[in-house]
Short mmCIF file of C-alpha atoms in Angstrom, two decimals:
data_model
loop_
_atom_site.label_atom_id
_atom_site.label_comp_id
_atom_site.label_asym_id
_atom_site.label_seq_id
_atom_site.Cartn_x
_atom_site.Cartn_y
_atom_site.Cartn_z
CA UNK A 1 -8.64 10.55 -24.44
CA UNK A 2 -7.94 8.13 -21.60
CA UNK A 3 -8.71 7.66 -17.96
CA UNK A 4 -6.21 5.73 -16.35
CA UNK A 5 -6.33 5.18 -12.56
CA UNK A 6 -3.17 4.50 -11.09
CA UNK A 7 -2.64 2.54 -7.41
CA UNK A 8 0.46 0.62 -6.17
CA UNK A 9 -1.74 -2.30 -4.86
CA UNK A 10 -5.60 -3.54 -6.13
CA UNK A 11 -6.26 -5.78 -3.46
CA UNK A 12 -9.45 -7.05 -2.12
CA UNK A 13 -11.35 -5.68 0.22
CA UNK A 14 -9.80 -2.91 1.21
CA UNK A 15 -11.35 0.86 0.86
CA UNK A 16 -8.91 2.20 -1.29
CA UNK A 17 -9.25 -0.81 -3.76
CA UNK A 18 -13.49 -0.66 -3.39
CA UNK A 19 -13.15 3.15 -4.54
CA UNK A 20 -10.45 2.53 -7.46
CA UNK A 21 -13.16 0.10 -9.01
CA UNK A 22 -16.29 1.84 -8.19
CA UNK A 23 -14.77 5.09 -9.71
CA UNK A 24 -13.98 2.38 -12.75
CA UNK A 25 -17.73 1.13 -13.00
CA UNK A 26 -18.41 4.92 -13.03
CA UNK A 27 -16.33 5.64 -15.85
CA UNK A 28 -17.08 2.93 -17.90
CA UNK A 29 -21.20 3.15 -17.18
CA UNK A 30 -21.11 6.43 -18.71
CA UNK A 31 -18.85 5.87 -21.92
CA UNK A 32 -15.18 6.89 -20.95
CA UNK A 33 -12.53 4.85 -21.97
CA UNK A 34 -10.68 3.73 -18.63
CA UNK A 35 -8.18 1.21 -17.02
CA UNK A 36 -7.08 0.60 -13.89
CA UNK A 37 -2.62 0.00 -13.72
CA UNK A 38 -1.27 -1.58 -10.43
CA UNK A 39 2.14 -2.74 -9.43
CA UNK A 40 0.61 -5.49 -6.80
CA UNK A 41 -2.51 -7.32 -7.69
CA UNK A 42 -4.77 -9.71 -5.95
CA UNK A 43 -4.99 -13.10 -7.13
CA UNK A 44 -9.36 -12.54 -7.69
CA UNK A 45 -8.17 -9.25 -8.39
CA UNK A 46 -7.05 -10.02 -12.28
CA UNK A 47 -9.66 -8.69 -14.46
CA UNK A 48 -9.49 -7.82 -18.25
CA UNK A 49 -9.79 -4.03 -17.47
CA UNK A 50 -6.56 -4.17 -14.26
CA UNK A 51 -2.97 -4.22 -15.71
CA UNK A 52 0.36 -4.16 -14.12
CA UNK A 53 1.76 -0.63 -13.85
CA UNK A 54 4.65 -1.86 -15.91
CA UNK A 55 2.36 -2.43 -18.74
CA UNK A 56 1.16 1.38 -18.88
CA UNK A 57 0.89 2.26 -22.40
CA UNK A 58 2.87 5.75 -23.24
CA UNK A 59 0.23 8.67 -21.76
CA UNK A 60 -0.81 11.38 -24.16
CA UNK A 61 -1.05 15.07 -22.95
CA UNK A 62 -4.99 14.83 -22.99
CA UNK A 63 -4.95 11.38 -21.28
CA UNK A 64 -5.92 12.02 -17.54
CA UNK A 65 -4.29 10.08 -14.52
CA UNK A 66 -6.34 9.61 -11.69
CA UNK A 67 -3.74 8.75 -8.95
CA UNK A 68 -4.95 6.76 -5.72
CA UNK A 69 -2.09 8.12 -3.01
CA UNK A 70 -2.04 6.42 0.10
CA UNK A 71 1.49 4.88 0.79
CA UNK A 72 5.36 5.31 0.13
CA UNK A 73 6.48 3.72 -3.54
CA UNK A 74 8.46 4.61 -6.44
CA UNK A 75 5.22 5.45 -8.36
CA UNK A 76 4.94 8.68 -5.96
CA UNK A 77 8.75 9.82 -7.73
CA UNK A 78 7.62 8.42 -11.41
CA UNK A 79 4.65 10.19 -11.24
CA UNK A 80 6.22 13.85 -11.34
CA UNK A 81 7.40 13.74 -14.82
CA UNK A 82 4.41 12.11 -16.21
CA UNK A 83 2.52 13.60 -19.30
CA UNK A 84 -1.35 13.88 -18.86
CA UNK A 85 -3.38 15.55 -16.32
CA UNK A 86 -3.02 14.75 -13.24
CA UNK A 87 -5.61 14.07 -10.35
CA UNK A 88 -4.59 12.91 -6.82
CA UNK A 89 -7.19 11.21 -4.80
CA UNK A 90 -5.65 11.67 -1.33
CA UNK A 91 -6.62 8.52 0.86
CA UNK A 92 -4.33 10.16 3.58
CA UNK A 93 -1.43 8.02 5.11
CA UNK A 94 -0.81 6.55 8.47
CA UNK A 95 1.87 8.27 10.14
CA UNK A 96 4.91 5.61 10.44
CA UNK A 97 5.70 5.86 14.38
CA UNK A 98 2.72 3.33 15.02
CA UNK A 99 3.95 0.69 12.74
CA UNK A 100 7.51 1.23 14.62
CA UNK A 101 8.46 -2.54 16.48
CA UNK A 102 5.67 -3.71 14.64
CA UNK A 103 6.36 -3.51 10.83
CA UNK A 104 9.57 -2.29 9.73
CA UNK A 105 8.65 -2.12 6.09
CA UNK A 106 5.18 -0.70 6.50
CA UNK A 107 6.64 1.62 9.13
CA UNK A 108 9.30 2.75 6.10
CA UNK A 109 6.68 2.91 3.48
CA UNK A 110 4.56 5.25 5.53
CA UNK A 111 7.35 7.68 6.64
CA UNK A 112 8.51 8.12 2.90
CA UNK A 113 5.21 8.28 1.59
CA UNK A 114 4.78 11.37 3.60
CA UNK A 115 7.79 13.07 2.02
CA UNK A 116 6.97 11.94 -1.45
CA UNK A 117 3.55 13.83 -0.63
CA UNK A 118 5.33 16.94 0.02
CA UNK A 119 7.48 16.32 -2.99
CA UNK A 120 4.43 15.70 -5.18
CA UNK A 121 2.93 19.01 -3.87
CA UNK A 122 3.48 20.68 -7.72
CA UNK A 123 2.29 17.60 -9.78
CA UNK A 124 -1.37 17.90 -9.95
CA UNK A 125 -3.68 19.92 -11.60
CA UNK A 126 -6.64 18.65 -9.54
CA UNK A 127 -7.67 17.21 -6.33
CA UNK A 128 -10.74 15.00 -5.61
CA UNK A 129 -9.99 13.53 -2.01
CA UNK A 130 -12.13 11.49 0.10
CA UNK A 131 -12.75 13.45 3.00
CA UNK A 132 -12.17 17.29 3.65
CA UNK A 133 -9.32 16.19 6.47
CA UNK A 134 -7.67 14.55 3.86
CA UNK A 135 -7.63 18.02 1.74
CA UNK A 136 -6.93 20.13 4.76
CA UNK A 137 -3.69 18.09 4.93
CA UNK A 138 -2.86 18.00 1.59
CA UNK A 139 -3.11 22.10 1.64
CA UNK A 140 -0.61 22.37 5.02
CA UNK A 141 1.59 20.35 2.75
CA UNK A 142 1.49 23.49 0.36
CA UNK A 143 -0.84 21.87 -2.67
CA UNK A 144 -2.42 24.95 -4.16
CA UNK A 145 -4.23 22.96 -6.94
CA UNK A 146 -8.09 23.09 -6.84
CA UNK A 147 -9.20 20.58 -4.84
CA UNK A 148 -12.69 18.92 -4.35
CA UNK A 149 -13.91 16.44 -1.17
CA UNK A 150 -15.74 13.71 -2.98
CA UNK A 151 -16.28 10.78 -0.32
CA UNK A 152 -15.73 7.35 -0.67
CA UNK A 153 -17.34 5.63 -3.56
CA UNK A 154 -18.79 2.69 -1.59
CA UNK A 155 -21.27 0.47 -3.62
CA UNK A 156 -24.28 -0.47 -0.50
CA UNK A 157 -25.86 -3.10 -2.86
CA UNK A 158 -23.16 -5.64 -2.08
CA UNK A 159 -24.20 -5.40 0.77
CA UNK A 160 -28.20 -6.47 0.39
CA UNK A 161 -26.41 -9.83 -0.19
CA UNK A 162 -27.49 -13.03 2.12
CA UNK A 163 -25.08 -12.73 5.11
CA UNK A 164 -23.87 -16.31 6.76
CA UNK A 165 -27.24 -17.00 8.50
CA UNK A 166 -25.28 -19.78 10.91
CA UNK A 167 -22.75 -16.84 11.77
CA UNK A 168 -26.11 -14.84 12.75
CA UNK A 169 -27.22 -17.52 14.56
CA UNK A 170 -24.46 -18.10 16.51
CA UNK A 171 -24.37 -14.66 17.22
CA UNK A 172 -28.05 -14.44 18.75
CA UNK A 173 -26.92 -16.39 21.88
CA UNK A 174 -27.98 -13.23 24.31
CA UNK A 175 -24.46 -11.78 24.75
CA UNK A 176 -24.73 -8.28 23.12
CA UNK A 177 -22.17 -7.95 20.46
CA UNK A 178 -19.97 -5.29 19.86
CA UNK A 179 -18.23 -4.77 16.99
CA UNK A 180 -14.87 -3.18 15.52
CA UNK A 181 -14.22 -4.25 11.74
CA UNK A 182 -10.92 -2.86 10.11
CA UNK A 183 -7.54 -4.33 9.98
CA UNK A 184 -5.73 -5.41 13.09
CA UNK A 185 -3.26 -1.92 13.42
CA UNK A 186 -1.53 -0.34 15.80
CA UNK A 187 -3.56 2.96 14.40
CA UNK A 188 -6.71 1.61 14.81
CA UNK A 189 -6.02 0.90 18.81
CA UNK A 190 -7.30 -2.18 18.99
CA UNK A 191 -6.18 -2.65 22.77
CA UNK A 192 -8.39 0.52 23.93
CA UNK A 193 -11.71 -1.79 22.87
CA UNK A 194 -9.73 -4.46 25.40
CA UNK A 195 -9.30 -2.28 27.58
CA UNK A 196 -13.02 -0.91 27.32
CA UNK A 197 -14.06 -4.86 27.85
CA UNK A 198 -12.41 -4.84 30.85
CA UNK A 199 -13.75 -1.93 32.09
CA UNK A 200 -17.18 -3.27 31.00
CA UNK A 201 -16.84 -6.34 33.04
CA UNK A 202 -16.12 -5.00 35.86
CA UNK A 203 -19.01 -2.26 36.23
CA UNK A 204 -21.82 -4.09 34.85
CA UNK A 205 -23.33 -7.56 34.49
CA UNK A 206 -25.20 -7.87 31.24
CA UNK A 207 -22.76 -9.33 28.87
CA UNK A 208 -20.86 -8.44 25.64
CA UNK A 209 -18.85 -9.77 23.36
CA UNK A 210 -16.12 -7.38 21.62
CA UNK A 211 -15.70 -8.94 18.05
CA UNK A 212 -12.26 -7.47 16.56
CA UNK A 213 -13.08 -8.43 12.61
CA UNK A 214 -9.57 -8.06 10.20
CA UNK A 215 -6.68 -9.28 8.74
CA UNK A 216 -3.35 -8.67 10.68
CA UNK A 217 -1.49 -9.84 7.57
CA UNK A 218 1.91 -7.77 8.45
CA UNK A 219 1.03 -7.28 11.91
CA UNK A 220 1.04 -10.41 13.55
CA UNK A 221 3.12 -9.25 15.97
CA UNK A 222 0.56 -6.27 17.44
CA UNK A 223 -2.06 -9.15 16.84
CA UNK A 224 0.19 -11.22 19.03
CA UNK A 225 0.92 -7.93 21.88
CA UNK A 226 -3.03 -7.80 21.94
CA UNK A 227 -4.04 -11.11 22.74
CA UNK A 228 -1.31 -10.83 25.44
CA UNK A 229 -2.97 -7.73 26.56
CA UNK A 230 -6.42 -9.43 26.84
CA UNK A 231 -5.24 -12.60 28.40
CA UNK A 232 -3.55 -10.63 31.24
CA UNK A 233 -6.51 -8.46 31.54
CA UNK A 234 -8.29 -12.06 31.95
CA UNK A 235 -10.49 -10.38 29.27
CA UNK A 236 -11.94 -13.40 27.29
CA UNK A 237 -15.04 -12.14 25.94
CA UNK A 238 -13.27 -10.21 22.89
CA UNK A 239 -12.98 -12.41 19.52
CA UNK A 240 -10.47 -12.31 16.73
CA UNK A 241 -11.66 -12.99 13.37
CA UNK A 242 -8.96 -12.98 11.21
CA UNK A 243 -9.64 -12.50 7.66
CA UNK A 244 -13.05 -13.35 6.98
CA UNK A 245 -15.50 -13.76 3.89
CA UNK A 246 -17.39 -10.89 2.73
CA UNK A 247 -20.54 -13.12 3.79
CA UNK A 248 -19.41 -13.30 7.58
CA UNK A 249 -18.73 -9.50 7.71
CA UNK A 250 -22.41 -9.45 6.60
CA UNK A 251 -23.32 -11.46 9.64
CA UNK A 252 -21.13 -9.62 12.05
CA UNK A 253 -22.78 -6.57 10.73
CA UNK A 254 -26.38 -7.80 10.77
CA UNK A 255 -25.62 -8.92 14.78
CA UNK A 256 -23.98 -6.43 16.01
CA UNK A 257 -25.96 -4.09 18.44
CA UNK A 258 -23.08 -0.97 18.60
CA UNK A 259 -19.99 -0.47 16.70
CA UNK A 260 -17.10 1.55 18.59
CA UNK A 261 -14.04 2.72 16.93
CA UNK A 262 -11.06 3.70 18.85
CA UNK A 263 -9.03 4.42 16.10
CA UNK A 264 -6.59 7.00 16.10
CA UNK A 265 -6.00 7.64 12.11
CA UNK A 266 -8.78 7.20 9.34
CA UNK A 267 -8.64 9.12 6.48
CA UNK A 268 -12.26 8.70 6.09
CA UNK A 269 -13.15 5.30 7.78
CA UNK A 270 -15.66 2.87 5.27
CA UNK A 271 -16.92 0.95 8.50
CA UNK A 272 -18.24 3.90 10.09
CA UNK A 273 -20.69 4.17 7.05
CA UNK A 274 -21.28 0.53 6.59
CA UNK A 275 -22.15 0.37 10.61
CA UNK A 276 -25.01 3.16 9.20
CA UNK A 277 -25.75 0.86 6.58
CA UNK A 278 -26.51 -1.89 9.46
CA UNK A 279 -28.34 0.53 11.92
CA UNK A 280 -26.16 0.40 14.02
CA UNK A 281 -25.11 2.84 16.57
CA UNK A 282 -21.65 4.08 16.49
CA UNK A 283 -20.06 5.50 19.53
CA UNK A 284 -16.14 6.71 18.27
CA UNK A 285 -12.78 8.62 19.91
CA UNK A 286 -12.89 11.98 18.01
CA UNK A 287 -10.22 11.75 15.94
CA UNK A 288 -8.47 12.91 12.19
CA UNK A 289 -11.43 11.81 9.77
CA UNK A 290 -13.92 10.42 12.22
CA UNK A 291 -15.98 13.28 13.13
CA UNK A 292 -16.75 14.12 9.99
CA UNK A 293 -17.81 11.09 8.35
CA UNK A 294 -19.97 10.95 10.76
CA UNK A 295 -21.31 14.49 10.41
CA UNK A 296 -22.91 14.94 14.10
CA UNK A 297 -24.31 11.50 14.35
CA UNK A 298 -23.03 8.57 17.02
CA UNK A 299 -21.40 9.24 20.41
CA UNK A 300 -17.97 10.82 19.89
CA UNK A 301 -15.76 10.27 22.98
CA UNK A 302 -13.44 12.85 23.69
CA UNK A 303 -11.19 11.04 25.90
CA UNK A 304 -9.72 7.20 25.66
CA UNK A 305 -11.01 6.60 29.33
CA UNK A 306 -12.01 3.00 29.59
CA UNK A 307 -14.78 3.34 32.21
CA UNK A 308 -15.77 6.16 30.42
CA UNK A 309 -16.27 4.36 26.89
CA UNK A 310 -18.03 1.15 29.00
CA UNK A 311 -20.64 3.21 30.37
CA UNK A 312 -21.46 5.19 26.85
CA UNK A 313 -21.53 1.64 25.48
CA UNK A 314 -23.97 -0.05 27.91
CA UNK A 315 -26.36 3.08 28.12
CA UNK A 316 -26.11 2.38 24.37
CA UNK A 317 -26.98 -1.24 24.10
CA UNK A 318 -30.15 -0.68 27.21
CA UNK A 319 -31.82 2.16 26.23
CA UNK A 320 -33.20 1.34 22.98
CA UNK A 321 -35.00 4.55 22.82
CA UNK A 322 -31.74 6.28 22.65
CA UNK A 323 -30.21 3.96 20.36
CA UNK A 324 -33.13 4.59 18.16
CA UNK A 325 -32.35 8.44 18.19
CA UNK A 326 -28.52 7.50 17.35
CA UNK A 327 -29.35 5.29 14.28
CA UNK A 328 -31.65 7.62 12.91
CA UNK A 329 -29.61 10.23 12.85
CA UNK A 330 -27.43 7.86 11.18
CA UNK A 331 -29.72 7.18 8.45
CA UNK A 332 -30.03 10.72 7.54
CA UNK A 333 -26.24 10.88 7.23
CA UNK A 334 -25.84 7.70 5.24
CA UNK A 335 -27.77 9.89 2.39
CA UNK A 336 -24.83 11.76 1.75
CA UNK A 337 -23.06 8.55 1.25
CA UNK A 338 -25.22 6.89 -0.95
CA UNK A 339 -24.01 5.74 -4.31
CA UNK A 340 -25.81 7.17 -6.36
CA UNK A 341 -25.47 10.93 -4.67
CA UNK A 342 -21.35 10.17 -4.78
CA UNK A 343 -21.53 8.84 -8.44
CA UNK A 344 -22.93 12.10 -9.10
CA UNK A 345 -20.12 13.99 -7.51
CA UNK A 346 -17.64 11.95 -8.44
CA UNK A 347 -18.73 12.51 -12.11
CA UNK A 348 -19.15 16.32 -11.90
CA UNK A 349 -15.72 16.19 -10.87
CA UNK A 350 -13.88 14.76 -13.13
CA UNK A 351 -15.70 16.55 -15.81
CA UNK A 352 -14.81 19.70 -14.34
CA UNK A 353 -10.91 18.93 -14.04
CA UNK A 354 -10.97 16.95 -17.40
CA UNK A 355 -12.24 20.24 -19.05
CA UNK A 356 -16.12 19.65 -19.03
CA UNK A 357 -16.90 16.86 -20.58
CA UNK A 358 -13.42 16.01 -23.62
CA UNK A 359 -13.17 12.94 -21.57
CA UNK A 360 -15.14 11.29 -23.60
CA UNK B 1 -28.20 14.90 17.83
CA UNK B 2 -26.06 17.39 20.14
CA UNK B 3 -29.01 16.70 22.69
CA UNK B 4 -28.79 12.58 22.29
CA UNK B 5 -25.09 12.28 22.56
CA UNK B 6 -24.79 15.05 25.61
CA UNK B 7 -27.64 12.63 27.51
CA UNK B 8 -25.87 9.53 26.94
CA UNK B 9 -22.68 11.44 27.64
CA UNK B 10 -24.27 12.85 30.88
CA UNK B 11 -25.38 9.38 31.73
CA UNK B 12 -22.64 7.43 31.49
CA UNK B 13 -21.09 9.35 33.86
CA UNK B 14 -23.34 8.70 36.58
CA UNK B 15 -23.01 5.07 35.67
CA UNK B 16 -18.93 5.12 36.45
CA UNK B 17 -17.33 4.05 39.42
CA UNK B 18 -15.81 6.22 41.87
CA UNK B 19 -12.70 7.59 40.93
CA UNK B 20 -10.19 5.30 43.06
CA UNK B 21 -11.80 2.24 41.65
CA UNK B 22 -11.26 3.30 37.87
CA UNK B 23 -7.96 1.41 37.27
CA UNK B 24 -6.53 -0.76 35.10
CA UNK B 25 -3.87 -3.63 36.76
CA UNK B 26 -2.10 -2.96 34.17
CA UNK B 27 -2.00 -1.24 30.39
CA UNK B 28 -1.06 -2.31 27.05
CA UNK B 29 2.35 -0.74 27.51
CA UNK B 30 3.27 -3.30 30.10
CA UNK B 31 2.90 -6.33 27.57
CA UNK B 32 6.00 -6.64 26.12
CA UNK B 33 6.68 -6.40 22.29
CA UNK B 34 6.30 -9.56 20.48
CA UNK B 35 10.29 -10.70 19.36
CA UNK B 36 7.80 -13.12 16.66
CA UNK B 37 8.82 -12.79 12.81
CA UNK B 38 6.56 -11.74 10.99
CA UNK B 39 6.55 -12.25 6.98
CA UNK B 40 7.66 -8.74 6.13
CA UNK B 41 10.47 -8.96 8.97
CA UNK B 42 11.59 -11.86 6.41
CA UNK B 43 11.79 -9.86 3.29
CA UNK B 44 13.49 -7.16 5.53
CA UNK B 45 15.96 -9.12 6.97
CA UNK B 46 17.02 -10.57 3.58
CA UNK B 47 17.23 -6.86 2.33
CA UNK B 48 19.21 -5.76 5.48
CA UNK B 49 21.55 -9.28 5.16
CA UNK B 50 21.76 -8.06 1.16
CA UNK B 51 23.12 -4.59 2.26
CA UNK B 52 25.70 -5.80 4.53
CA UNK B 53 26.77 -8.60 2.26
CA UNK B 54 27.64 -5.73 -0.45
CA UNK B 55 29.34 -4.04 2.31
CA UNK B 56 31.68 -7.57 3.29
CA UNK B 57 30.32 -7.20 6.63
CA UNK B 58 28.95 -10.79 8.00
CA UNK B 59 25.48 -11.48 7.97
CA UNK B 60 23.21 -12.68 10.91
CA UNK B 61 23.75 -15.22 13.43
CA UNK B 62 22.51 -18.36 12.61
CA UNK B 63 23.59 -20.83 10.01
CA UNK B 64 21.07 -20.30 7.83
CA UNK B 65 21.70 -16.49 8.06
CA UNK B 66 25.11 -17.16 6.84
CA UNK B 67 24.64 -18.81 3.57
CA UNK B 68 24.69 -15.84 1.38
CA UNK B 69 27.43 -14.32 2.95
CA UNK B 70 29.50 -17.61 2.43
CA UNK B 71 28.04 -17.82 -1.42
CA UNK B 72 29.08 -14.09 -1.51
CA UNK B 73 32.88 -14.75 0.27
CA UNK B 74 33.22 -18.13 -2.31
CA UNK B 75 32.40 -16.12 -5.29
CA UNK B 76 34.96 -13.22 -4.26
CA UNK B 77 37.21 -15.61 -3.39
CA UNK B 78 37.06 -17.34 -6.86
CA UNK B 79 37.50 -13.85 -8.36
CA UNK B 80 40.20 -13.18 -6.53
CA UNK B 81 41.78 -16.77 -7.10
CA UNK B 82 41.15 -15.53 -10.97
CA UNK B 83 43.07 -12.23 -10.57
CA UNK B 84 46.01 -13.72 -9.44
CA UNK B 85 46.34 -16.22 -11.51
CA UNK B 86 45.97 -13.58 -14.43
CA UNK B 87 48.99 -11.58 -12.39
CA UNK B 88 50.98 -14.48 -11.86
CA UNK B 89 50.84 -15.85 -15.64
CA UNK B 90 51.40 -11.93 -16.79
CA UNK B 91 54.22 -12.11 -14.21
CA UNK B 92 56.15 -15.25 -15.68
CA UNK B 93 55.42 -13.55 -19.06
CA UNK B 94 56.72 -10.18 -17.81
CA UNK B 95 59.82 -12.21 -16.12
CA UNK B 96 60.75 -14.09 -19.68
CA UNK B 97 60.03 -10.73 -21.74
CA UNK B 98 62.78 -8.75 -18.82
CA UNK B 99 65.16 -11.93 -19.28
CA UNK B 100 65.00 -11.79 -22.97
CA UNK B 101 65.53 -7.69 -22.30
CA UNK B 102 67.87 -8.15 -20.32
CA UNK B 103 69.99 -10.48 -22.42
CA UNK B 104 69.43 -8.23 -26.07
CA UNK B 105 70.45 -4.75 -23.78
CA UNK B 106 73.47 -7.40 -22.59
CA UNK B 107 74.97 -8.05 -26.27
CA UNK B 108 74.40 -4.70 -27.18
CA UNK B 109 76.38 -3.16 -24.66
CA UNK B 110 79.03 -6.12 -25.71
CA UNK B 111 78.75 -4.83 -28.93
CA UNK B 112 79.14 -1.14 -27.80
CA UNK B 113 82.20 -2.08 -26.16
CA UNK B 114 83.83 -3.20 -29.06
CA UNK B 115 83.06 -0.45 -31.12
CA UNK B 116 84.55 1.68 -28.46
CA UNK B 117 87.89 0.25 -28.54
#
């Protein structure tokens, strides 16, 4: 039997791609036979083992289909009458009113992905989702399958690689830098951490810097809204990276001294863990995923006050003690991340909703 | 870790300004949404200018915007131009096959005439 892992797009980079081919190096390590089909794939993305959904060979009843489902496409209606078993790993899906003005297609894509989630409620026999959020939903959408929380698959030793040491450098200039890495999108309210800047500037007098690292590929017009937004706030110490080499998200990483997330939908939220990875204290808005990746740890906000976040943030980045406290608690939360405690789960999963172990 | 973030929590607080002077001159709501195109408006637009070319309806503004719906009015017009030029060549072929008609019902009523008398 087969293991086929289905996605609409293997690009690079993103979370949903990083699990799809960690879950393959899983597979494959320990003797299944396994391919990964996608309808869009990334130029450095075209490996022997990644073929074009078109190309899927005819699936036999014992074949298993582990399904990535995180957007709206026509895979989400093929799907239903598919042989095989059938596994949905639920990435969850941003709800399509904060792409409105900004992406009309992306905005369509998310708003009937959610229906074809509903519509799909019957389809599996299994669920292995990243976070228990994203299960939670899956249930109110009436899935009665079994389903397991298995978190991201996120391999750390990528990132024990050499990080742009001139980036670093650059970095170490005395301004304390504070960092936000994710897409630029209108769900991961970008403009709060400008507004938090401003707030900061105003109350205290140590410096930051607010580095905004992503691609707004498809949003260039929110992109465009929030560089508006800072210039009129007369906020100039927050920095757009664009999309950056994996090497200078290593050296934002390494420099930054606190990560804040303002985001208002994660389905589990990679950075969060990779800021652990880094030491580096988190302070986040509670919100949909967040809390529970981070399990306790970091400085939730409950509220999107400005002033409120600014102050968090600079008893954050001046009392080291406490920052100390935050990052080890961290630490012990990264544990449950690790790769090799995920592999494990991942593995014990599959076996269980392949029937123990005829995947082989 | 309830303890850590309650402290920092706790002090932050004390840290804020007094109420009145917590304000923002203005929030991201005030910046108006960006009228730029974006690459996915493109593809959009071309689908939307696709849908209401199928319907006949005209597409877009500029010139550019225009071209399909001018490839899409020559190429109905040509089909048209081909429809009646099937109906007029059936029509001059419908017109000699009545005259002919006309002319053999002509000699046979002739013909019945004489019988009759």
């Amino acid at each position: 039997m087969n293991i086929y892992q289905i996605l609409v797009t293997l690009s690079f980079g993103d979370a949903v791609s990083n699990d799809c081919l960690a879950i393959h190096k899983l597979l494959t390590d320990n003797g299944y036979n396994t391919s990964i089909y996608a309808y869009n794939i990334h130029e450095k993305m075209k490996l022997p083992y990644v073929k074009h959904f078109n190309k899927l060979p005819s699936i036999k009843a014992n074949d298993v289909i582990i399904y990535h489902l995180s957007t709206g496409t026509e895979i989400n209606r093929m799907l239903r009458n598919m042989p095989g078993h059938k596994i949905v790993r639920y990435h969850n899906m941003t709800p399509a009113h904060f792409f409105a003005g900004y992406n009309g297609i992306t905005a369509r894509l998310c708003g009937e992905g959610k229906n074809e989630t509903l519509l799909l409620k019957d389809t599996f026999e299994a669920g292995i989702n990243d976070s228990d959020f994203n299960t939670e939903q899956l249930i109110s959408y009436g899935y009665t399958c079994p389903m397991e929380t298995v978190p991201i698959l996120i391999p750390f030793g990528d990132y024990e690689k050499e990080p742009d040491m001139e980036l670093v450098k650059k970095l170490d200039d005395g301004v304390k830098n504070v960092l936000f890495v994710g897409r630029i999108a209108p769900n991961k309210k970008q403009e709060d951490l400008i507004s938090m800047a401003y707030a900061y500037n105003r109350i205290f007098e140590d410096k930051i810097r607010v580095i905004l690292a992503g691609s707004a590929t498809g949003t260039e017009r929110y992109l465009d809204r929030l560089k508006k937004y800072a210039e009129a706030l007369e906020v100039s110490n927050v920095v757009f990276t664009g999309q950056i080499p994996f090497k200078d998200i290593l050296a934002y990483y390494t420099a930054a001294d606190a990560f804040v997330c303002m985001s208002e939908h994660e389905g589990f939220c990679v950075p969060l863990a990779e800021a652990m990875k880094f030491e580096t204290p988190i302070i986040a808005f509670d919100s949909c995923a967040v809390p529970e990746t981070l399990g306790g740890t970091g400085i939730l906000l409950e509220d999107k006050n400005p002033y409120r976040a600014a102050a968090a943030l600079h008893v954050v980045l001046n009392d080291k003690e406490t920052a100390h406290k935050i990052v080890e608690a961290q630490n012990e939360r990264l544990k449950n991340f690790s790769y090799e405690r995920v592999s494990v789960q991942m593995l014990d999963a599959i076996k269980k909703f392949t029937k123990e172990g005829a995947a082989k | 870790m309830t303890a850590v973030r309650e402290d920092v929590l706790k002090r932050a607080e004390e840290l804020l300004p007094p109420v009145e002077e917590r304000t923002m001159p203005l929030s991201f709501q005030d910046i108006p949404m960006s009228r730029m195109v974006c690459d996915d408006d493109k593809v959009e637009k071309y689908e939307e200018n696709v849908s209401r070319m199928e319907a006949g309806m005209p597409v877009g503004q500029g010139k550019g915007s225009k071209i399909p719906y001018l490839k899409k009015l020559i190429a109905d017009q040509n089909e048209i131009n081909r429809r009646l030029i099937f109906v007029w060549k059936r029509s001059i072929e419908l017109s000699k096959e009545r005259e002919a008609l006309e002319k053999r019902a002509e000699a046979l009523m002739i013909d019945l005439r004489r019988k009759d008398r």
